[in-house]
Structures are given as structure tokens and as C-alpha cells.
């Protein structure tokens, strides 16, 4: 499974359509895949830019829908280019989601069925990727957006084989929405501005496709902020997107759903963790007696720590981190885990370090993996699914502790965006390892978005339809 951006494959179904964002009368919205080259362009479909022949009988070759076709010069069969249509709002609607309707503005516009948009689009923004496999235009399209404390991420995908999907569009940008939240209790205007601009890009991407179902979520920053609701209203008004604030239990479950394929088949248990910007979710998964396709069914205990890389770095400082300061951060996290009442519910498995493993989905563990591999440029294909043993994790944390801020900035897998956050993330990881000292850690460059897509497709019967079509 590949994902074109680093970012990171609900019992409710999100809907994509309607105008004006959140609809109080509608049902609540429900709910890091191989990347293949292909896709159509507007020019190839409309017949523009085709080579000119010397006579009416000369054949010209062009590409349409990923296959070679031939048309005679002078033929009137080529359809005209689709007319450019204005944007429409994206948000929650009824569970039988309809494609988004074209509208003249984001507000007070009529609702109606969406006609196909032109395939020509502006070049993807930084951090995005676009791909389309054969016949992807015939498959239902699903979308998942995760606005976190630190990142804004979008995946758009189509189902393939049962349990799998192919990403056809993606976007990821560090927005630091939760910047200053831990001290003020409010979202700051610069942070909200950054997030809205990123969400506008996401909204444009969603409106350019016939999305069957989508789930668009916000997590800890919007949960905790006094002005979180005001921010969501602004997002709906300016970006045309209606976001659903999910609770911490749902966030933990979605992280588990997104990482199921990375669990070792021979293990008896897993401690899965997602170190976020404002919170960190931990799920204890018992596989000692049985195993079903949905890993979330095996969660025996979970918790959400009210601390993430942004909030911990703001509290202790993330730029100049001494060993003493680092250990103070670890002690802070360990103290929170001491108060986690369900921490021993996997004790019959975790008492033997060889019977379980850690599974981490976050920028912290992917950064450690990239540094461990010595990558000149971050490569998700080499990081996602990587195993690291205790000695390797220890060595990487000590290496980062030995670097000053400028050295962390200079590393291609850290950079300026993460240089002041990565050691706070390492401190959270150390607190987790102190309580569940497994011999191995598996790295996941996937998480909430993949979990949302998997649940949306499963609940919608996308893979059942695939089986019928294949039989």
C-alpha cells in the first residue's frame, strides 16, 4: 500500500454533498494502497492538442481513459470540453451520500445533482499526489480528511481488492492549528488562517470529483478550544467544508482500523499508539484467543492522553532540549499512564516481551525510522512497515538528543517544521515504552484517514460489489 504523501489505508457514514455545510436536520456524518500512474486529461477527452493529419483518412492516436484509441481526423465524434463550473460546499448530509452539487456560491445555492467536472485541474499543491489506475473512473470514490492539531491531511481513494484501496488524490500540510492552545485555551488567528487555506485546497479537490461518501473530521485542537465551534463555522463559510469533531474513543478506533495490515500474524497482542499534536491515543489489542478481519474488535482497553508533540513542546520547550529536560517530559507522560486504569488488561500477554509488539503511527516514529535508515529524502515506501528493535530505537533517540536545533533542521527527515517537536514526541514514545517494554516496534505511515476509508468502504459494501464483479 502506497500513499503519495507523508502523513500518514466509523461506524457512521459521512456524506459528501449539499450546500451550506453542516445541516442540523441531517444525520450526523459517518464516517497512509498502491499508487499507480494514469488518469485522464481534459485534452485527451475533448480531442484538443491532437496531432494534425494531412488528410481526412489519416489516423491520429490519442489516449482516452487510460487506453489507446484511434479516431479519424475530421471526425465530429469527440465531445466538447466540459464547461467550467463554480465550487460548491462540502459537508455532512444524509447517509445515502450524493455527489456534491454545483453552485454559484458557497451559500444560499440550490441543491442538485452534480454534473461531471472538467478533468483538467491546477497542479497539486505541495505535499499532494494524484494518480489513477485503470477504470478508476468507473469505481466509487471515497474521501477522508483529518484536521489535527499539527497537520491537515486528505486522502481520496477507490476500492480495489477486498480490504484494499488505491489512492487517486491526496494532500498534506503542516498547519499547527493548536499553536498556543495549551496556554490560551483558544485557537489563534494565524493558526486558523493557515488551516483555512489548507482546507480550501482540500475542498477544491473534493469538489473536482464525484465522491460517493466522505468523512471529514477534526480532532484534539477543535475539541479543546473555546472557539472551536466558531472556527468550524468559519471553515464552512470560507472553505465550503463541514467538519465533524470526533471523540477520543473514535479517534483511537480509527487509528487501529487504519493499521490492521501491519500487525504481525504470529503475535498475541499489540500496543498501538498514535502520537498526535494535542493528544496521544493508545489502544491495547488482545489477539491471544482469536483474530477477526476488523482489528478494532479486539481492543480490550484504550486511553487518550491529553498531551501531544505540540502541547508538550510548548510546556517544556522543544528547541533546546537537554537530557534533564527530556527526562522530565518522559516522567510527565509516564505519570499520565500510571493513572490509566486499563493499562494492565493485556498483562497476560505483555508479561512476555516476545509475545507482543508496539505499533506506532505518528510523525515521531516515521521520523525516527527515516533517521535510522539514513535517508537523504523521506521515502514512505521504505518507512511504512519497518521493524525496529529496542537497541535501534534507543540509538535514534540518543542521536536526536545529541543534535542541536540546527542539526535537527538540517536533517531531511525532520526539517524546520518538526525540529522543535520531534524530541517531545520521543519523550511520549519513551513513556509508552516504559510501561509496555516490547522487544520490537513496527512503524506505520498510515492512520486515521486510512481507517476512515476502510470503514466507509466496508460499511458501503464496496468490496462486496467488487467480489460480484470479479465472479
PDB file of C-alpha atoms in Angstrom, residues 194-418:
ATOM      1  CA  UNK A 194      -3.203  28.560   7.938  1.00  0.00           C
ATOM      2  CA  UNK A 195      -5.746  25.812   8.485  1.00  0.00           C
ATOM      3  CA  UNK A 196      -8.455  27.507   6.430  1.00  0.00           C
ATOM      4  CA  UNK A 197      -6.090  27.969   3.492  1.00  0.00           C
ATOM      5  CA  UNK A 198      -5.189  24.269   3.593  1.00  0.00           C
ATOM      6  CA  UNK A 199      -8.857  23.302   3.849  1.00  0.00           C
ATOM      7  CA  UNK A 200      -9.669  25.416   0.798  1.00  0.00           C
ATOM      8  CA  UNK A 201      -7.279  23.247  -1.189  1.00  0.00           C
ATOM      9  CA  UNK A 202      -8.964  20.129   0.191  1.00  0.00           C
ATOM     10  CA  UNK A 203     -12.398  21.483  -0.662  1.00  0.00           C
ATOM     11  CA  UNK A 204     -11.363  22.180  -4.244  1.00  0.00           C
ATOM     12  CA  UNK A 205     -10.012  18.655  -4.577  1.00  0.00           C
ATOM     13  CA  UNK A 206     -13.215  17.127  -3.238  1.00  0.00           C
ATOM     14  CA  UNK A 207     -15.468  19.231  -5.439  1.00  0.00           C
ATOM     15  CA  UNK A 208     -13.499  18.196  -8.515  1.00  0.00           C
ATOM     16  CA  UNK A 209     -14.589  14.565  -8.061  1.00  0.00           C
ATOM     17  CA  UNK A 210     -17.814  12.620  -7.787  1.00  0.00           C
ATOM     18  CA  UNK A 211     -17.320  11.476  -4.187  1.00  0.00           C
ATOM     19  CA  UNK A 212     -19.752   8.773  -3.137  1.00  0.00           C
ATOM     20  CA  UNK A 213     -19.053   9.039   0.603  1.00  0.00           C
ATOM     21  CA  UNK A 214     -16.674  11.049   2.729  1.00  0.00           C
ATOM     22  CA  UNK A 215     -15.787  11.606   6.334  1.00  0.00           C
ATOM     23  CA  UNK A 216     -14.224  14.931   7.283  1.00  0.00           C
ATOM     24  CA  UNK A 217     -13.033  15.091  10.878  1.00  0.00           C
ATOM     25  CA  UNK A 218     -11.358  17.420  13.343  1.00  0.00           C
ATOM     26  CA  UNK A 219      -9.596  16.178  16.465  1.00  0.00           C
ATOM     27  CA  UNK A 220      -7.992  17.485  19.652  1.00  0.00           C
ATOM     28  CA  UNK A 221      -7.402  21.141  18.772  1.00  0.00           C
ATOM     29  CA  UNK A 222     -11.053  21.717  17.878  1.00  0.00           C
ATOM     30  CA  UNK A 223     -12.248  19.523  20.766  1.00  0.00           C
ATOM     31  CA  UNK A 224     -10.324  21.519  23.350  1.00  0.00           C
ATOM     32  CA  UNK A 225     -10.505  25.093  22.062  1.00  0.00           C
ATOM     33  CA  UNK A 226     -13.022  27.534  23.478  1.00  0.00           C
ATOM     34  CA  UNK A 227     -13.545  28.953  19.999  1.00  0.00           C
ATOM     35  CA  UNK A 228     -13.559  25.585  18.221  1.00  0.00           C
ATOM     36  CA  UNK A 229     -17.184  25.953  17.132  1.00  0.00           C
ATOM     37  CA  UNK A 230     -16.531  29.455  15.773  1.00  0.00           C
ATOM     38  CA  UNK A 231     -13.629  28.085  13.781  1.00  0.00           C
ATOM     39  CA  UNK A 232     -15.774  25.327  12.262  1.00  0.00           C
ATOM     40  CA  UNK A 233     -18.327  27.943  11.197  1.00  0.00           C
ATOM     41  CA  UNK A 234     -15.565  29.912   9.502  1.00  0.00           C
ATOM     42  CA  UNK A 235     -14.297  26.772   7.736  1.00  0.00           C
ATOM     43  CA  UNK A 236     -17.785  26.057   6.431  1.00  0.00           C
ATOM     44  CA  UNK A 237     -18.218  29.633   5.295  1.00  0.00           C
ATOM     45  CA  UNK A 238     -14.824  30.157   3.640  1.00  0.00           C
ATOM     46  CA  UNK A 239     -13.703  26.677   2.560  1.00  0.00           C
ATOM     47  CA  UNK A 240     -17.117  25.132   1.973  1.00  0.00           C
ATOM     48  CA  UNK A 241     -16.305  22.159   4.222  1.00  0.00           C
ATOM     49  CA  UNK A 242     -18.302  20.927   7.205  1.00  0.00           C
ATOM     50  CA  UNK A 243     -16.084  19.193   9.769  1.00  0.00           C
ATOM     51  CA  UNK A 244     -17.149  16.636  12.359  1.00  0.00           C
ATOM     52  CA  UNK A 245     -15.375  16.765  15.743  1.00  0.00           C
ATOM     53  CA  UNK A 246     -14.821  13.172  16.808  1.00  0.00           C
ATOM     54  CA  UNK A 247     -14.332  11.983  20.375  1.00  0.00           C
ATOM     55  CA  UNK A 248     -11.133  10.354  21.607  1.00  0.00           C
ATOM     56  CA  UNK A 249     -12.518   6.828  21.600  1.00  0.00           C
ATOM     57  CA  UNK A 250     -13.456   7.133  17.943  1.00  0.00           C
ATOM     58  CA  UNK A 251     -10.024   8.545  17.176  1.00  0.00           C
ATOM     59  CA  UNK A 252      -8.342   5.564  18.829  1.00  0.00           C
ATOM     60  CA  UNK A 253     -10.559   3.109  16.951  1.00  0.00           C
ATOM     61  CA  UNK A 254      -9.901   4.724  13.580  1.00  0.00           C
ATOM     62  CA  UNK A 255      -6.146   4.591  14.174  1.00  0.00           C
ATOM     63  CA  UNK A 256      -6.463   0.859  14.849  1.00  0.00           C
ATOM     64  CA  UNK A 257      -8.617   0.326  11.752  1.00  0.00           C
ATOM     65  CA  UNK A 258      -6.040   2.042   9.586  1.00  0.00           C
ATOM     66  CA  UNK A 259      -3.111  -0.104  10.709  1.00  0.00           C
ATOM     67  CA  UNK A 260      -4.560  -3.621  10.821  1.00  0.00           C
ATOM     68  CA  UNK A 261      -2.427  -4.988   7.986  1.00  0.00           C
ATOM     69  CA  UNK A 262       0.794  -4.175   9.855  1.00  0.00           C
ATOM     70  CA  UNK A 263       0.070  -6.400  12.851  1.00  0.00           C
ATOM     71  CA  UNK A 264       2.392  -9.403  12.977  1.00  0.00           C
ATOM     72  CA  UNK A 265       0.381 -12.536  12.190  1.00  0.00           C
ATOM     73  CA  UNK A 266       2.161 -14.519  14.904  1.00  0.00           C
ATOM     74  CA  UNK A 267       1.752 -12.014  17.731  1.00  0.00           C
ATOM     75  CA  UNK A 268      -0.592 -12.445  20.699  1.00  0.00           C
ATOM     76  CA  UNK A 269      -1.024  -8.766  21.387  1.00  0.00           C
ATOM     77  CA  UNK A 270      -0.320  -5.235  20.192  1.00  0.00           C
ATOM     78  CA  UNK A 271       0.035  -1.889  21.910  1.00  0.00           C
ATOM     79  CA  UNK A 272      -0.892   0.592  19.204  1.00  0.00           C
ATOM     80  CA  UNK A 273      -0.262   4.296  19.742  1.00  0.00           C
ATOM     81  CA  UNK A 274      -0.847   7.453  17.755  1.00  0.00           C
ATOM     82  CA  UNK A 275       1.209  10.419  18.971  1.00  0.00           C
ATOM     83  CA  UNK A 276      -0.635  13.495  17.773  1.00  0.00           C
ATOM     84  CA  UNK A 277      -0.128  17.211  18.148  1.00  0.00           C
ATOM     85  CA  UNK A 278      -2.514  17.773  21.055  1.00  0.00           C
ATOM     86  CA  UNK A 279      -3.317  14.261  22.283  1.00  0.00           C
ATOM     87  CA  UNK A 280      -1.924  10.730  22.101  1.00  0.00           C
ATOM     88  CA  UNK A 281      -4.179   7.706  21.697  1.00  0.00           C
ATOM     89  CA  UNK A 282      -3.182   4.242  22.951  1.00  0.00           C
ATOM     90  CA  UNK A 283      -5.086   1.011  22.319  1.00  0.00           C
ATOM     91  CA  UNK A 284      -4.363  -2.403  23.832  1.00  0.00           C
ATOM     92  CA  UNK A 285      -5.258  -5.189  21.400  1.00  0.00           C
ATOM     93  CA  UNK A 286      -5.631  -8.822  22.502  1.00  0.00           C
ATOM     94  CA  UNK A 287      -5.126 -11.428  19.770  1.00  0.00           C
ATOM     95  CA  UNK A 288      -4.247 -14.342  22.052  1.00  0.00           C
ATOM     96  CA  UNK A 289      -7.515 -16.276  21.604  1.00  0.00           C
ATOM     97  CA  UNK A 290      -8.875 -15.356  18.180  1.00  0.00           C
ATOM     98  CA  UNK A 291      -8.480 -12.906  15.337  1.00  0.00           C
ATOM     99  CA  UNK A 292     -11.080 -11.356  13.042  1.00  0.00           C
ATOM    100  CA  UNK A 293     -10.549  -9.133   9.996  1.00  0.00           C
ATOM    101  CA  UNK A 294     -11.508  -5.994  11.946  1.00  0.00           C
ATOM    102  CA  UNK A 295      -8.664  -5.343  14.355  1.00  0.00           C
ATOM    103  CA  UNK A 296     -10.767  -2.791  16.252  1.00  0.00           C
ATOM    104  CA  UNK A 297     -12.950  -5.651  17.508  1.00  0.00           C
ATOM    105  CA  UNK A 298     -10.018  -6.843  19.637  1.00  0.00           C
ATOM    106  CA  UNK A 299      -9.422  -3.627  21.590  1.00  0.00           C
ATOM    107  CA  UNK A 300      -9.580  -4.523  25.294  1.00  0.00           C
ATOM    108  CA  UNK A 301      -8.616  -1.104  26.641  1.00  0.00           C
ATOM    109  CA  UNK A 302      -7.736   2.322  25.369  1.00  0.00           C
ATOM    110  CA  UNK A 303      -6.824   5.783  26.577  1.00  0.00           C
ATOM    111  CA  UNK A 304      -6.257   9.240  25.188  1.00  0.00           C
ATOM    112  CA  UNK A 305      -3.528  11.246  26.882  1.00  0.00           C
ATOM    113  CA  UNK A 306      -4.189  14.997  26.868  1.00  0.00           C
ATOM    114  CA  UNK A 307      -0.692  15.622  25.551  1.00  0.00           C
ATOM    115  CA  UNK A 308       0.898  15.614  22.111  1.00  0.00           C
ATOM    116  CA  UNK A 309       4.046  16.895  20.488  1.00  0.00           C
ATOM    117  CA  UNK A 310       2.822  20.477  20.190  1.00  0.00           C
ATOM    118  CA  UNK A 311       1.400  20.812  23.692  1.00  0.00           C
ATOM    119  CA  UNK A 312       4.353  19.034  25.360  1.00  0.00           C
ATOM    120  CA  UNK A 313       6.914  21.107  23.453  1.00  0.00           C
ATOM    121  CA  UNK A 314       5.102  24.321  24.383  1.00  0.00           C
ATOM    122  CA  UNK A 315       5.055  23.303  28.039  1.00  0.00           C
ATOM    123  CA  UNK A 316       8.696  22.229  28.357  1.00  0.00           C
ATOM    124  CA  UNK A 317      10.367  23.817  25.336  1.00  0.00           C
ATOM    125  CA  UNK A 318      11.261  21.969  22.165  1.00  0.00           C
ATOM    126  CA  UNK A 319      14.083  23.954  20.649  1.00  0.00           C
ATOM    127  CA  UNK A 320      16.890  23.446  23.171  1.00  0.00           C
ATOM    128  CA  UNK A 321      16.269  20.127  24.904  1.00  0.00           C
ATOM    129  CA  UNK A 322      18.813  18.956  27.485  1.00  0.00           C
ATOM    130  CA  UNK A 323      18.876  15.361  28.797  1.00  0.00           C
ATOM    131  CA  UNK A 324      17.361  16.563  32.082  1.00  0.00           C
ATOM    132  CA  UNK A 325      14.542  18.361  30.286  1.00  0.00           C
ATOM    133  CA  UNK A 326      13.914  15.307  28.129  1.00  0.00           C
ATOM    134  CA  UNK A 327      13.638  13.014  31.166  1.00  0.00           C
ATOM    135  CA  UNK A 328      11.254  15.489  32.789  1.00  0.00           C
ATOM    136  CA  UNK A 329       8.993  15.193  29.747  1.00  0.00           C
ATOM    137  CA  UNK A 330       9.184  11.392  29.901  1.00  0.00           C
ATOM    138  CA  UNK A 331       8.238  11.459  33.603  1.00  0.00           C
ATOM    139  CA  UNK A 332       5.249  13.690  32.800  1.00  0.00           C
ATOM    140  CA  UNK A 333       3.933  11.204  30.250  1.00  0.00           C
ATOM    141  CA  UNK A 334       4.688   8.182  32.435  1.00  0.00           C
ATOM    142  CA  UNK A 335       2.718   9.757  35.267  1.00  0.00           C
ATOM    143  CA  UNK A 336      -0.313  10.098  32.997  1.00  0.00           C
ATOM    144  CA  UNK A 337      -0.022   6.435  32.010  1.00  0.00           C
ATOM    145  CA  UNK A 338       0.186   5.430  35.687  1.00  0.00           C
ATOM    146  CA  UNK A 339      -3.333   6.823  36.039  1.00  0.00           C
ATOM    147  CA  UNK A 340      -4.622   4.787  33.082  1.00  0.00           C
ATOM    148  CA  UNK A 341      -6.870   2.224  34.803  1.00  0.00           C
ATOM    149  CA  UNK A 342      -6.916  -0.226  31.914  1.00  0.00           C
ATOM    150  CA  UNK A 343      -3.160  -0.411  31.423  1.00  0.00           C
ATOM    151  CA  UNK A 344      -2.939  -3.977  32.809  1.00  0.00           C
ATOM    152  CA  UNK A 345      -5.690  -5.575  30.715  1.00  0.00           C
ATOM    153  CA  UNK A 346      -3.100  -7.019  28.363  1.00  0.00           C
ATOM    154  CA  UNK A 347      -0.806  -8.156  31.188  1.00  0.00           C
ATOM    155  CA  UNK A 348      -1.252 -11.852  30.379  1.00  0.00           C
ATOM    156  CA  UNK A 349       0.444 -11.117  27.052  1.00  0.00           C
ATOM    157  CA  UNK A 350       2.815  -8.240  27.837  1.00  0.00           C
ATOM    158  CA  UNK A 351       4.454 -10.155  30.684  1.00  0.00           C
ATOM    159  CA  UNK A 352       6.436 -11.890  27.925  1.00  0.00           C
ATOM    160  CA  UNK A 353       8.137  -9.298  25.717  1.00  0.00           C
ATOM    161  CA  UNK A 354       8.272 -11.718  22.798  1.00  0.00           C
ATOM    162  CA  UNK A 355       4.508 -12.240  22.683  1.00  0.00           C
ATOM    163  CA  UNK A 356       3.545  -8.685  21.729  1.00  0.00           C
ATOM    164  CA  UNK A 357       4.897  -5.706  19.856  1.00  0.00           C
ATOM    165  CA  UNK A 358       4.400  -1.960  19.664  1.00  0.00           C
ATOM    166  CA  UNK A 359       2.822  -0.394  16.595  1.00  0.00           C
ATOM    167  CA  UNK A 360       3.327   3.346  16.236  1.00  0.00           C
ATOM    168  CA  UNK A 361       1.518   5.628  13.812  1.00  0.00           C
ATOM    169  CA  UNK A 362       2.763   9.192  14.012  1.00  0.00           C
ATOM    170  CA  UNK A 363       5.291  11.640  12.662  1.00  0.00           C
ATOM    171  CA  UNK A 364       7.533  10.813  15.611  1.00  0.00           C
ATOM    172  CA  UNK A 365       8.054   7.159  14.746  1.00  0.00           C
ATOM    173  CA  UNK A 366       8.284   7.765  10.994  1.00  0.00           C
ATOM    174  CA  UNK A 367      10.925  10.433  11.664  1.00  0.00           C
ATOM    175  CA  UNK A 368      12.911   8.037  13.857  1.00  0.00           C
ATOM    176  CA  UNK A 369      12.690   5.415  11.131  1.00  0.00           C
ATOM    177  CA  UNK A 370      13.891   7.840   8.463  1.00  0.00           C
ATOM    178  CA  UNK A 371      16.864   8.885  10.588  1.00  0.00           C
ATOM    179  CA  UNK A 372      17.603   5.233  11.371  1.00  0.00           C
ATOM    180  CA  UNK A 373      17.675   4.399   7.648  1.00  0.00           C
ATOM    181  CA  UNK A 374      19.867   7.416   6.905  1.00  0.00           C
ATOM    182  CA  UNK A 375      17.531   8.646   4.180  1.00  0.00           C
ATOM    183  CA  UNK A 376      18.632  11.672   2.163  1.00  0.00           C
ATOM    184  CA  UNK A 377      14.954  12.212   1.446  1.00  0.00           C
ATOM    185  CA  UNK A 378      11.962  10.780   3.255  1.00  0.00           C
ATOM    186  CA  UNK A 379      10.675   7.678   1.469  1.00  0.00           C
ATOM    187  CA  UNK A 380       7.364   6.307   2.683  1.00  0.00           C
ATOM    188  CA  UNK A 381       7.846   3.030   0.836  1.00  0.00           C
ATOM    189  CA  UNK A 382      10.880   2.230   2.972  1.00  0.00           C
ATOM    190  CA  UNK A 383       9.452   3.531   6.244  1.00  0.00           C
ATOM    191  CA  UNK A 384       5.901   2.152   6.348  1.00  0.00           C
ATOM    192  CA  UNK A 385       6.025  -1.297   7.945  1.00  0.00           C
ATOM    193  CA  UNK A 386       9.657  -1.047   9.093  1.00  0.00           C
ATOM    194  CA  UNK A 387      10.629  -3.049  12.198  1.00  0.00           C
ATOM    195  CA  UNK A 388      12.954  -1.512  14.790  1.00  0.00           C
ATOM    196  CA  UNK A 389      14.262  -3.315  17.849  1.00  0.00           C
ATOM    197  CA  UNK A 390      14.886  -1.768  21.262  1.00  0.00           C
ATOM    198  CA  UNK A 391      18.560  -1.073  20.629  1.00  0.00           C
ATOM    199  CA  UNK A 392      17.787   0.746  17.376  1.00  0.00           C
ATOM    200  CA  UNK A 393      15.084   2.919  18.955  1.00  0.00           C
ATOM    201  CA  UNK A 394      17.379   3.766  21.874  1.00  0.00           C
ATOM    202  CA  UNK A 395      20.188   4.688  19.497  1.00  0.00           C
ATOM    203  CA  UNK A 396      17.989   7.010  17.434  1.00  0.00           C
ATOM    204  CA  UNK A 397      16.606   8.834  20.468  1.00  0.00           C
ATOM    205  CA  UNK A 398      20.100   9.342  21.839  1.00  0.00           C
ATOM    206  CA  UNK A 399      21.246  10.550  18.436  1.00  0.00           C
ATOM    207  CA  UNK A 400      18.495  13.170  18.297  1.00  0.00           C
ATOM    208  CA  UNK A 401      19.218  14.238  21.861  1.00  0.00           C
ATOM    209  CA  UNK A 402      22.827  14.817  20.832  1.00  0.00           C
ATOM    210  CA  UNK A 403      21.853  17.116  17.958  1.00  0.00           C
ATOM    211  CA  UNK A 404      21.208  20.805  18.458  1.00  0.00           C
ATOM    212  CA  UNK A 405      18.259  22.563  16.867  1.00  0.00           C
ATOM    213  CA  UNK A 406      20.138  23.499  13.684  1.00  0.00           C
ATOM    214  CA  UNK A 407      21.289  19.906  13.174  1.00  0.00           C
ATOM    215  CA  UNK A 408      17.722  18.667  13.509  1.00  0.00           C
ATOM    216  CA  UNK A 409      16.549  21.263  10.994  1.00  0.00           C
ATOM    217  CA  UNK A 410      19.258  20.134   8.558  1.00  0.00           C
ATOM    218  CA  UNK A 411      18.090  16.507   8.617  1.00  0.00           C
ATOM    219  CA  UNK A 412      15.911  15.734   5.603  1.00  0.00           C
ATOM    220  CA  UNK A 413      13.528  13.551   7.623  1.00  0.00           C
ATOM    221  CA  UNK A 414      12.955  16.248  10.269  1.00  0.00           C
ATOM    222  CA  UNK A 415      13.278  19.698   8.739  1.00  0.00           C
ATOM    223  CA  UNK A 416      12.245  23.052  10.127  1.00  0.00           C
ATOM    224  CA  UNK A 417       8.590  22.056  10.593  1.00  0.00           C
ATOM    225  CA  UNK A 418       9.375  19.247  13.052  1.00  0.00           C
TER     226      UNK A 418
END
